[in-house]
Amino acid sequence: MKRNLLALTLIFLSTILYAQKGSITGTLVDSTNHKTTLNYATISIFKGTDTVLTTYKLSDDKGVFKINNLELGVKYRLVINAWMYNVLRKEVVITATEPNLNVGNLLLSEKRNNLNEVVIMSERPPVIVRKDTIEFNAESFKTLPSAVVEDLLKKLPGVAIDANGAIMVNGKSVSKILVDGKEFFGGDQQIATKNLPANIIDKVQLSDDPEAKRRDPDIVAGNVPQIINLKLKKAIKSGAFGKFYAGGGPKELYEAGGIMNFFRDTTQVSILGYSNNANKPGFSISDVMRIGGFSRSGVNSTSINSDGAFSLNGISFGGSMNGGVQKSAGGGANFNTITKKGLKVNGKYFLGYSDNFTNQQTDVDQTLGNRRLFINTNSLETNRAYSHNFGGRIEAQLDSLTKLTIEPNVSIGITNINGTLKTTTFNNNLQLESDGNNASRSKGRTNDINLSTSLWKDFKKTGRSLNLTMNISRRENLMDNYNINQSNFYDPQNPSVYLDQWRDNNISNFNLNLNGNYSEPISKALTLSIASNANYIDNENALATFIKNPNNQQYDIAVPDRSETVVQSGYKTNNRISLRWKVTKDLNIQPGFVFNTIDLKNEFANNTSFEQHFNFFAPQLTIKYKNLSFNYSPSFREADVRYLQPVANNTNQFFIQNGNPNLRPSKTHQVNMNLYKYDTQKTLSYNLYLGGSVQNDGVIMARVIGDGGVQTSTPVNQNGIWQFHSNGNISKDFKGVKRQFTISTGYWGNYNRSYVIVNGNKSNSQIINGGPRLGGRINLNDKFEFGETYSFGFNKSQYENDFFKNLDYYNHSSDTEMIIRLPKKVVWETNYRLQYNTQTLNGQNNTISFWNAAVTFLFMKNDRLQLKASFNDILNTNNRRYVYITENTARDLRVNNIGRHGLFTLTYNIQNFGGKVGGKDTMFRF
């Protein structure tokens, strides 16, 4: 039913939008040489003497244009603009007897003087294509009063913006966004698109990135990054933008925050702060990246979940990453400037705080020959965390061809976790085999110090370049884990196990990495590339275990067989040499070789020390043909030091993790193939990706499952581990002046071939999952927006050994979103998510629905003041559910959520540009 509704909706919308009435067709040619066609010229359509643009079209690469969906009996005025040609105007009428009017060849005369063109403002073309620049007239694309540049860009033909704000122009990525030809806020792409009002933009100019062409002369035209230049109506020298908000609701819920950016000439200062107990981030990730300044100072790590929660560089900005209910707060500042000598300087400090309560239930179904285990765990955990981040960035343009960057960063994290875990295990007859209760308390501190430097040198000889980087990092993870655990065994009957211990685990990692890349053009067709990476590591994993002394109740009785210190130190190198051959303008072939070395010493305090000396030699290959690329690359990696720790982790008596100091380095062969194409005339894009790896000496877990379901895992090496992924997508945009419609379809798929080892039974395992997806979105003059996506997925696992049972299930999911901006100054919005799967464990409901809705009232000029009433989880689903297959096990995981709730939030947006500074005209001009 859901799929039928989606199909009918899309067909209905397509019919409304594109039911043809009449059309105009023609060909643009040079008036002197009729064989010369005028490609990518702009044909603007006006009604009679009306100055409002009706629609427009670009001629194709043969000078041909066709404009559909025009009314019959209406006099239209065609205004044709082509670069280096005079403007041509022509009036036409489409009649019922000739609804598809062909105007034949339209002759344009070449400009013969250098005088400025006389432009009739009411006929400014929406698009002008020059030799190397596409220029859009912003006034031809109407937006809401509160719209920002991103809203304007979405209306431009050939421009696509994804959910994260990344911009593609005619299928090419955007490398820079300039404002009046200069970098805005340290070169951050989205600081302008998300915050500058659309109504101050005069023109949007698109051009190829000349730096990308200089660094890679053989780059395919379809892969050249784009630069967007925003030409302003008036020069911006100073101003401020940001927002403040505060809200509350039932259940004592609240949220409050503010984020501001001040700029003057080449200096910017960002300040933010927030606090809430509504289980949500204080700001969107885009706000923090842009207004908060993270994108200007660098992001080393990012975590995002489907509910919008995220953390950057280990700092949580609110919202639970793994479910649960959270209180959060944070604040910070970011400073960015450019000195008179062109030195770019950035500094930042951020503090994050979170207090998360999680109630997680997991049901596990595991088949082992004639034995079947049903395991249920219920975990209650409170996690309180603080994080500090200090950082900076210095970028110096030493000369026109040399750039040096230096980036220091310090992160400090403090955690305090208290939890309980209840585990019950049942056999085939649903008889209780065992149960256990585990109370834990963990205190931890993480210190991260990092210094990165990079020197990029281009030479006057085209294609010759040198890049040198150095990265020094020191990471300390200090953790104290206290456990009180009691495990009871009933079938077969065994003595209970009681444990009360303290594990003091201190991990220290030091890494020094030096990397160099050099490119030398040998001829017009051949370029030599040499890359070398040298890495020195010094890692320590120190573990000391103590049990409680019954006499003084202190943890002062050492357990020698559960204490060990592992020190891993030594050198690794990765050396690559390749030769790029430009066979034709569309085809590049780049073969090469890889030579890796590993020389490590592993020292143990209580076990036998050993050394590792390995060499690895293999070919590599890259092929690029037009928009198709293929890459084969080998890699060689030693086992993580945490796997080498020979002392078992017994903090959970039902899931014990061993170490294995005898692990060998893994050897991986990776392949990737990517095809991307964007058809400018048809606004049609499609992409296909296939990637995977074949790994030898990969690490898998060999498990022993004993009485009561106690599982002991040990990492072991295994050959023949395959992992492949493929996805594809086709998307079609229909963009008019007042109506936009997008439809897309695609698929995804994964194939994993590995091995399962349980109780000495070894089996090849194959896990396959994937499925199709379909989506569409309509926007009618920003008054009505409707979006729908549907996806179907299958999940299958197969084993060659009958000791393990084949598993499979299917799932369906859909997301529906609707926005109505009627009457004026009122916005209605709702979204509905439906999830269904066929895997049933412990009688759980297979259908989960989430429904949110909100209404926003807009006040003041440009809708600066907004009052929003939001109603979340209206159906009171109250949890998040995840069903998946791992090895020979089906798992059903459920995590608590805040449940049904509402919030009333008042937001004030500040957008202040230009004007005087000081006196009555302050930065805060309300």
XYZ file of N, CA, C and O in Angstrom, residues 676-811:
544
model
N 30.617 8.651 -12.588
C 29.705 9.750 -12.275
C 29.506 10.592 -13.525
O 30.475 10.959 -14.196
N 28.272 10.907 -13.822
C 27.952 11.698 -15.001
C 26.805 12.641 -14.696
O 25.819 12.257 -14.074
N 26.967 13.897 -15.117
C 25.891 14.876 -14.979
C 25.618 15.482 -16.342
O 26.522 16.033 -16.986
N 24.373 15.367 -16.787
C 23.950 15.910 -18.068
C 23.359 17.292 -17.820
O 22.288 17.429 -17.248
N 24.097 18.335 -18.248
C 23.685 19.708 -17.967
C 22.342 20.039 -18.588
O 21.480 20.668 -17.957
N 22.149 19.642 -19.838
C 20.914 19.994 -20.530
C 19.701 19.289 -19.932
O 18.635 19.873 -19.790
N 19.863 18.039 -19.578
C 18.730 17.254 -19.061
C 18.636 17.291 -17.548
O 17.717 16.706 -16.984
N 19.574 17.997 -16.884
C 19.664 18.017 -15.421
C 19.477 16.607 -14.853
O 18.728 16.378 -13.915
N 20.213 15.686 -15.463
C 20.153 14.276 -15.085
C 21.527 13.842 -14.597
O 22.532 14.085 -15.254
N 21.573 13.221 -13.423
C 22.844 12.724 -12.901
C 22.709 11.249 -12.572
O 21.637 10.790 -12.162
N 23.795 10.533 -12.773
C 23.796 9.132 -12.368
C 25.198 8.755 -11.931
O 26.196 9.296 -12.412
N 25.266 7.858 -10.971
C 26.564 7.403 -10.492
C 26.497 5.918 -10.174
O 25.433 5.369 -9.837
N 27.637 5.276 -10.285
C 27.769 3.852 -9.980
C 29.088 3.653 -9.259
O 30.124 4.144 -9.699
N 29.039 2.939 -8.136
C 30.253 2.694 -7.357
C 30.358 1.215 -7.026
O 29.363 0.570 -6.669
N 31.579 0.688 -7.139
C 31.869 -0.678 -6.740
C 33.233 -0.677 -6.066
O 34.216 -0.213 -6.637
N 33.272 -1.152 -4.847
C 34.530 -1.187 -4.117
C 34.599 -2.398 -3.218
O 33.575 -2.943 -2.804
N 35.811 -2.824 -2.939
C 35.939 -3.981 -2.068
C 37.381 -4.297 -1.762
O 38.312 -3.614 -2.202
N 37.553 -5.359 -1.005
C 38.894 -5.764 -0.614
C 38.952 -7.265 -0.415
O 37.949 -7.906 -0.082
N 40.131 -7.804 -0.645
C 40.439 -9.200 -0.342
C 41.596 -9.170 0.655
O 42.641 -8.580 0.375
N 41.387 -9.785 1.801
C 42.343 -9.675 2.897
C 42.861 -11.043 3.317
O 42.083 -11.980 3.504
N 44.163 -11.139 3.478
C 44.808 -12.313 4.064
C 45.405 -11.929 5.408
O 45.855 -10.798 5.598
N 45.411 -12.890 6.311
C 45.839 -12.644 7.693
C 45.016 -11.540 8.340
O 45.512 -10.754 9.153
N 43.753 -11.466 7.947
C 42.840 -10.576 8.644
C 42.531 -11.116 10.028
O 42.815 -12.270 10.343
N 41.944 -10.285 10.881
C 41.672 -10.680 12.263
C 40.188 -10.990 12.420
O 39.323 -10.158 12.102
N 39.870 -12.218 12.871
C 38.519 -12.601 13.233
C 38.550 -13.135 14.665
O 39.619 -13.352 15.239
N 37.359 -13.350 15.244
C 37.265 -13.835 16.612
C 36.893 -15.324 16.632
O 35.843 -15.709 16.098
N 37.755 -16.133 17.214
C 37.434 -17.541 17.465
C 36.803 -17.621 18.852
O 37.375 -17.128 19.832
N 35.633 -18.266 18.929
C 34.892 -18.257 20.188
C 34.717 -19.672 20.725
O 34.560 -20.635 19.971
N 34.689 -19.717 22.031
C 34.342 -20.949 22.745
C 33.132 -20.627 23.614
O 33.188 -19.712 24.439
N 32.031 -21.367 23.381
C 30.808 -21.142 24.145
C 30.605 -22.344 25.058
O 30.400 -23.464 24.596
N 30.698 -22.098 26.349
C 30.622 -23.174 27.320
C 29.280 -23.244 28.008
O 28.270 -22.704 27.532
N 29.261 -23.922 29.140
C 28.038 -24.068 29.925
C 27.524 -22.700 30.356
O 28.293 -21.795 30.692
N 26.216 -22.572 30.327
C 25.609 -21.312 30.730
C 25.729 -20.216 29.704
O 25.379 -19.064 29.971
N 26.236 -20.547 28.512
C 26.367 -19.537 27.464
C 27.561 -18.625 27.620
O 27.639 -17.582 26.962
N 28.523 -18.992 28.485
C 29.726 -18.168 28.654
C 30.553 -18.205 27.370
O 30.915 -19.280 26.891
N 30.847 -17.034 26.798
C 31.563 -16.939 25.529
C 32.951 -16.335 25.749
O 33.079 -15.256 26.333
N 33.946 -17.021 25.260
C 35.328 -16.548 25.338
C 35.852 -16.364 23.928
O 35.865 -17.311 23.131
N 36.257 -15.132 23.592
C 36.696 -14.803 22.233
C 38.192 -14.558 22.209
O 38.751 -13.918 23.117
N 38.828 -15.048 21.141
C 40.265 -14.860 20.947
C 40.526 -14.418 19.517
O 40.061 -15.075 18.568
N 41.226 -13.304 19.300
C 41.524 -12.871 17.926
C 42.538 -13.804 17.268
O 43.553 -14.170 17.875
N 42.255 -14.202 16.016
C 43.156 -15.074 15.260
C 43.254 -14.546 13.830
O 42.380 -13.837 13.348
N 44.335 -14.919 13.142
C 44.502 -14.554 11.730
C 43.724 -15.505 10.836
O 43.586 -16.687 11.132
N 43.224 -14.948 9.711
C 42.470 -15.764 8.777
C 42.644 -15.207 7.369
O 42.548 -13.999 7.134
N 42.894 -16.118 6.409
C 42.984 -15.736 4.999
C 41.602 -15.755 4.353
O 40.662 -16.366 4.860
N 41.506 -15.089 3.209
C 40.302 -15.183 2.388
C 39.114 -14.425 2.908
O 37.978 -14.885 2.781
N 39.342 -13.247 3.489
C 38.231 -12.392 3.941
C 37.918 -11.394 2.827
O 38.768 -10.584 2.449
N 36.695 -11.478 2.315
C 36.271 -10.597 1.220
C 35.208 -9.631 1.724
O 34.290 -10.019 2.450
N 35.317 -8.388 1.286
C 34.296 -7.383 1.592
C 34.084 -6.526 0.347
O 35.034 -5.914 -0.151
N 32.842 -6.501 -0.143
C 32.528 -5.718 -1.331
C 31.261 -4.908 -1.093
O 30.328 -5.362 -0.419
N 31.256 -3.709 -1.667
C 30.091 -2.833 -1.558
C 29.829 -2.182 -2.912
O 30.766 -1.817 -3.630
N 28.559 -2.034 -3.236
C 28.184 -1.364 -4.480
C 26.943 -0.521 -4.237
O 26.060 -0.900 -3.457
N 26.888 0.635 -4.891
C 25.675 1.449 -4.861
C 25.575 2.236 -6.153
O 26.580 2.510 -6.819
N 24.374 2.580 -6.488
C 24.125 3.354 -7.699
C 22.928 4.250 -7.515
O 22.061 3.983 -6.670
N 22.868 5.329 -8.290
C 21.768 6.274 -8.140
C 21.557 7.034 -9.444
O 22.513 7.371 -10.144
N 20.298 7.268 -9.773
C 19.916 8.113 -10.906
C 18.984 9.192 -10.374
O 18.026 8.888 -9.660
N 19.290 10.439 -10.706
C 18.494 11.551 -10.203
C 18.187 12.514 -11.346
O 19.055 12.822 -12.165
N 16.947 12.963 -11.384
C 16.498 13.891 -12.421
C 15.860 15.111 -11.757
O 14.982 14.985 -10.914
N 16.351 16.314 -12.129
C 15.809 17.566 -11.612
C 14.977 18.251 -12.687
O 15.383 18.329 -13.852
N 13.815 18.754 -12.269
C 12.990 19.613 -13.119
C 12.901 20.949 -12.387
O 12.226 21.050 -11.356
N 13.624 21.967 -12.863
C 13.668 23.237 -12.159
C 13.057 24.336 -13.014
O 13.537 24.642 -14.100
N 11.977 24.911 -12.505
C 11.377 26.067 -13.122
C 11.558 27.266 -12.218
O 12.152 27.182 -11.147
N 11.044 28.420 -12.627
C 11.186 29.623 -11.815
C 10.424 29.485 -10.510
O 10.887 29.900 -9.454
N 9.242 28.854 -10.556
C 8.416 28.739 -9.354
C 8.189 27.304 -8.910
O 7.624 27.084 -7.844
N 8.599 26.340 -9.729
C 8.332 24.942 -9.389
C 9.596 24.110 -9.581
O 10.310 24.287 -10.552
N 9.825 23.237 -8.639
C 10.952 22.314 -8.717
C 10.484 20.920 -8.351
O 9.668 20.753 -7.439
N 11.020 19.963 -9.071
C 10.655 18.575 -8.797
C 11.881 17.705 -9.017
O 12.599 17.866 -10.000
N 12.127 16.813 -8.093
C 13.267 15.900 -8.191
C 12.790 14.475 -7.956
O 12.004 14.222 -7.042
N 13.247 13.574 -8.778
C 12.944 12.164 -8.585
C 14.253 11.382 -8.693
O 15.115 11.711 -9.511
N 14.428 10.399 -7.844
C 15.665 9.623 -7.852
C 15.365 8.175 -7.507
O 14.380 7.865 -6.835
N 16.203 7.307 -7.994
C 16.105 5.893 -7.663
C 17.518 5.321 -7.618
O 18.434 5.845 -8.264
N 17.688 4.280 -6.847
C 19.019 3.704 -6.721
C 18.991 2.381 -5.995
O 17.920 1.803 -5.745
N 20.162 1.905 -5.653
C 20.272 0.630 -4.946
C 21.532 0.651 -4.099
O 22.421 1.502 -4.264
N 21.653 -0.282 -3.169
C 22.876 -0.498 -2.406
C 23.000 -1.989 -2.135
O 22.011 -2.727 -2.112
N 24.230 -2.442 -1.954
C 24.444 -3.857 -1.700
C 25.788 -4.113 -1.046
O 26.767 -3.414 -1.320
N 25.844 -5.096 -0.162
C 27.079 -5.492 0.520
C 27.250 -7.003 0.433
O 26.264 -7.750 0.534
N 28.487 -7.421 0.261
C 28.812 -8.840 0.292
C 30.027 -9.018 1.191
O 31.075 -8.400 0.979
N 29.882 -9.851 2.226
C 30.975 -10.122 3.155
C 31.202 -11.624 3.235
O 30.294 -12.376 3.595
N 32.404 -12.036 2.894
C 32.784 -13.447 3.001
C 33.870 -13.555 4.056
O 34.938 -12.955 3.932
N 33.566 -14.290 5.120
C 34.525 -14.432 6.203
C 34.420 -15.847 6.769
O 33.918 -16.764 6.087
N 34.854 -16.013 7.998
C 34.827 -17.328 8.638
C 34.298 -17.190 10.063
O 34.534 -16.171 10.736
N 33.594 -18.215 10.492
C 33.092 -18.293 11.854
C 33.717 -19.510 12.513
O 33.724 -20.601 11.934
N 34.280 -19.319 13.707
C 34.888 -20.423 14.457
C 34.260 -20.447 15.848
O 34.429 -19.504 16.628
N 33.513 -21.491 16.135
C 32.862 -21.644 17.434
C 33.065 -23.071 17.922
O 32.729 -24.030 17.203
N 33.643 -23.207 19.110
C 33.875 -24.529 19.720
C 34.603 -25.470 18.768
O 34.292 -26.661 18.667
N 35.554 -24.932 18.031
C 36.343 -25.725 17.108
C 35.679 -25.989 15.775
O 36.301 -26.576 14.882
N 34.427 -25.610 15.600
C 33.721 -25.758 14.322
C 33.969 -24.510 13.474
O 33.591 -23.400 13.857
N 34.588 -24.731 12.323
C 34.929 -23.624 11.436
C 34.098 -23.681 10.172
O 33.912 -24.756 9.592
N 33.600 -22.522 9.764
C 32.762 -22.485 8.570
C 32.996 -21.203 7.801
O 33.181 -20.130 8.388
N 32.979 -21.364 6.474
C 32.899 -20.197 5.614
C 31.534 -19.541 5.828
O 30.510 -20.220 5.884
N 31.493 -18.218 5.968
C 30.221 -17.502 6.128
C 30.099 -16.439 5.051
O 31.079 -15.783 4.697
N 28.892 -16.290 4.537
C 28.606 -15.263 3.543
C 27.394 -14.467 4.006
O 26.321 -15.037 4.218
N 27.575 -13.162 4.172
C 26.480 -12.277 4.566
C 26.235 -11.304 3.430
O 27.141 -10.588 2.993
N 25.018 -11.307 2.927
C 24.633 -10.458 1.797
C 23.459 -9.597 2.239
O 22.476 -10.103 2.797
N 23.548 -8.305 1.995
C 22.407 -7.430 2.242
C 22.405 -6.297 1.220
O 23.419 -5.966 0.622
N 21.243 -5.721 1.033
C 21.100 -4.652 0.054
C 19.651 -4.451 -0.315
O 18.740 -5.021 0.311
N 19.429 -3.653 -1.345
C 18.067 -3.408 -1.791
C 17.941 -2.119 -2.582
O 18.884 -1.322 -2.668
N 16.765 -1.873 -3.156
C 16.524 -0.665 -3.944
C 15.959 0.465 -3.077
O 15.506 0.242 -1.952
N 15.990 1.675 -3.623
C 15.376 2.826 -2.963
C 14.805 3.751 -4.030
O 15.278 3.795 -5.161
N 13.784 4.498 -3.646
C 13.082 5.395 -4.563
C 12.671 6.634 -3.791
O 12.254 6.543 -2.633
N 12.818 7.791 -4.418
C 12.453 9.021 -3.730
C 12.054 10.113 -4.685
O 12.376 10.094 -5.876
N 11.340 11.091 -4.162
C 10.933 12.242 -4.955
C 10.654 13.426 -4.052
O 10.358 13.264 -2.855
N 10.782 14.623 -4.609
C 10.509 15.831 -3.837
C 9.967 16.912 -4.761
O 10.460 17.073 -5.885
N 8.983 17.646 -4.270
C 8.378 18.732 -5.033
C 8.415 20.006 -4.207
O 8.257 19.974 -2.983
N 8.672 21.138 -4.883
C 8.655 22.452 -4.248
C 7.876 23.389 -5.152
O 8.292 23.670 -6.277
N 6.722 23.871 -4.680
C 5.889 24.787 -5.443
C 6.042 26.186 -4.859
O 5.385 26.551 -3.870
N 6.960 26.963 -5.452
C 7.156 28.363 -5.103
C 7.396 28.559 -3.607
O 7.011 29.582 -3.029
N 7.987 27.578 -2.946
C 8.280 27.611 -1.510
C 7.021 27.711 -0.657
O 7.113 27.922 0.560
N 5.866 27.507 -1.265
C 4.621 27.492 -0.494
C 4.275 26.088 -0.036
O 3.693 25.900 1.039
N 4.648 25.121 -0.857
C 4.340 23.728 -0.544
C 5.535 22.861 -0.920
O 6.041 22.945 -2.035
N 5.994 22.059 0.012
C 7.071 21.106 -0.240
C 6.641 19.734 0.247
O 6.047 19.601 1.327
N 6.930 18.737 -0.563
C 6.577 17.367 -0.199
C 7.698 16.438 -0.643
O 8.161 16.509 -1.783
N 8.154 15.597 0.258
C 9.211 14.648 -0.062
C 8.864 13.262 0.434
O 8.247 13.095 1.491
N 9.260 12.266 -0.341
C 8.964 10.867 0.016
C 10.134 9.987 -0.419
O 10.638 10.122 -1.540
N 10.581 9.110 0.466
C 11.585 8.114 0.119
C 11.123 6.755 0.629
O 10.482 6.653 1.682
N 11.426 5.737 -0.144
C 11.077 4.371 0.251
C 12.269 3.474 -0.074
O 12.919 3.633 -1.121
N 12.565 2.533 0.814
C 13.644 1.589 0.558
C 13.252 0.204 1.053
O 12.503 0.063 2.026
N 13.754 -0.781 0.353
C 13.537 -2.182 0.710
C 14.897 -2.831 0.879
O 15.826 -2.577 0.108
N 15.035 -3.648 1.916
C 16.315 -4.290 2.153
C 16.168 -5.762 2.485
O 15.186 -6.181 3.098
N 17.125 -6.550 2.032
C 17.162 -7.965 2.392
C 18.484 -8.255 3.083
O 19.512 -7.617 2.819
N 18.475 -9.203 3.988
C 19.661 -9.572 4.758
C 19.718 -11.094 4.843
O 18.786 -11.725 5.344
N 20.801 -11.682 4.355
C 20.925 -13.136 4.328
C 22.321 -13.544 4.799
O 23.311 -12.895 4.476
N 22.375 -14.629 5.551
C 23.671 -15.219 5.916
C 23.619 -16.705 5.600
O 22.602 -17.374 5.831
N 24.726 -17.227 5.043
C 24.818 -18.637 4.654
C 26.128 -19.227 5.151
O 27.153 -18.536 5.184
N 26.095 -20.521 5.539
C 27.263 -21.193 6.103
C 27.417 -22.555 5.438
O 26.428 -23.225 5.141
N 28.662 -22.977 5.210
C 28.897 -24.269 4.592
C 28.848 -25.403 5.610
O 28.713 -26.570 5.251
N 28.945 -25.075 6.886
C 28.926 -26.074 7.961
C 27.535 -26.111 8.577
O 27.002 -25.076 9.001
N 26.914 -27.287 8.634
C 25.570 -27.428 9.170
C 25.503 -27.130 10.665
O 24.410 -27.055 11.235
N 26.667 -26.964 11.295
C 26.677 -26.601 12.707
C 26.029 -25.234 12.911
O 25.522 -24.930 13.982
N 26.022 -24.407 11.851
C 25.456 -23.061 11.924
C 24.198 -22.994 11.059
O 24.099 -23.658 10.026
N 23.258 -22.184 11.462
C 21.974 -22.076 10.775
C 21.953 -20.835 9.885
O 22.332 -19.743 10.303
N 21.481 -21.020 8.633
C 21.315 -19.881 7.734
C 20.245 -18.942 8.279
O 19.213 -19.383 8.799
N 20.482 -17.634 8.143
C 19.563 -16.631 8.663
C 19.185 -15.670 7.539
O 19.983 -15.408 6.640
N 17.980 -15.148 7.604
C 17.589 -14.114 6.652
C 16.385 -13.351 7.183
O 15.584 -13.885 7.958
N 16.281 -12.089 6.788
C 15.097 -11.281 7.082
C 15.048 -10.127 6.085
O 16.008 -9.828 5.381
N 13.879 -9.475 6.023
C 13.649 -8.366 5.105
C 13.182 -7.154 5.898
O 12.606 -7.289 6.984
N 13.415 -5.996 5.346
C 12.931 -4.793 6.013
C 12.470 -3.760 4.988
O 12.974 -3.695 3.859
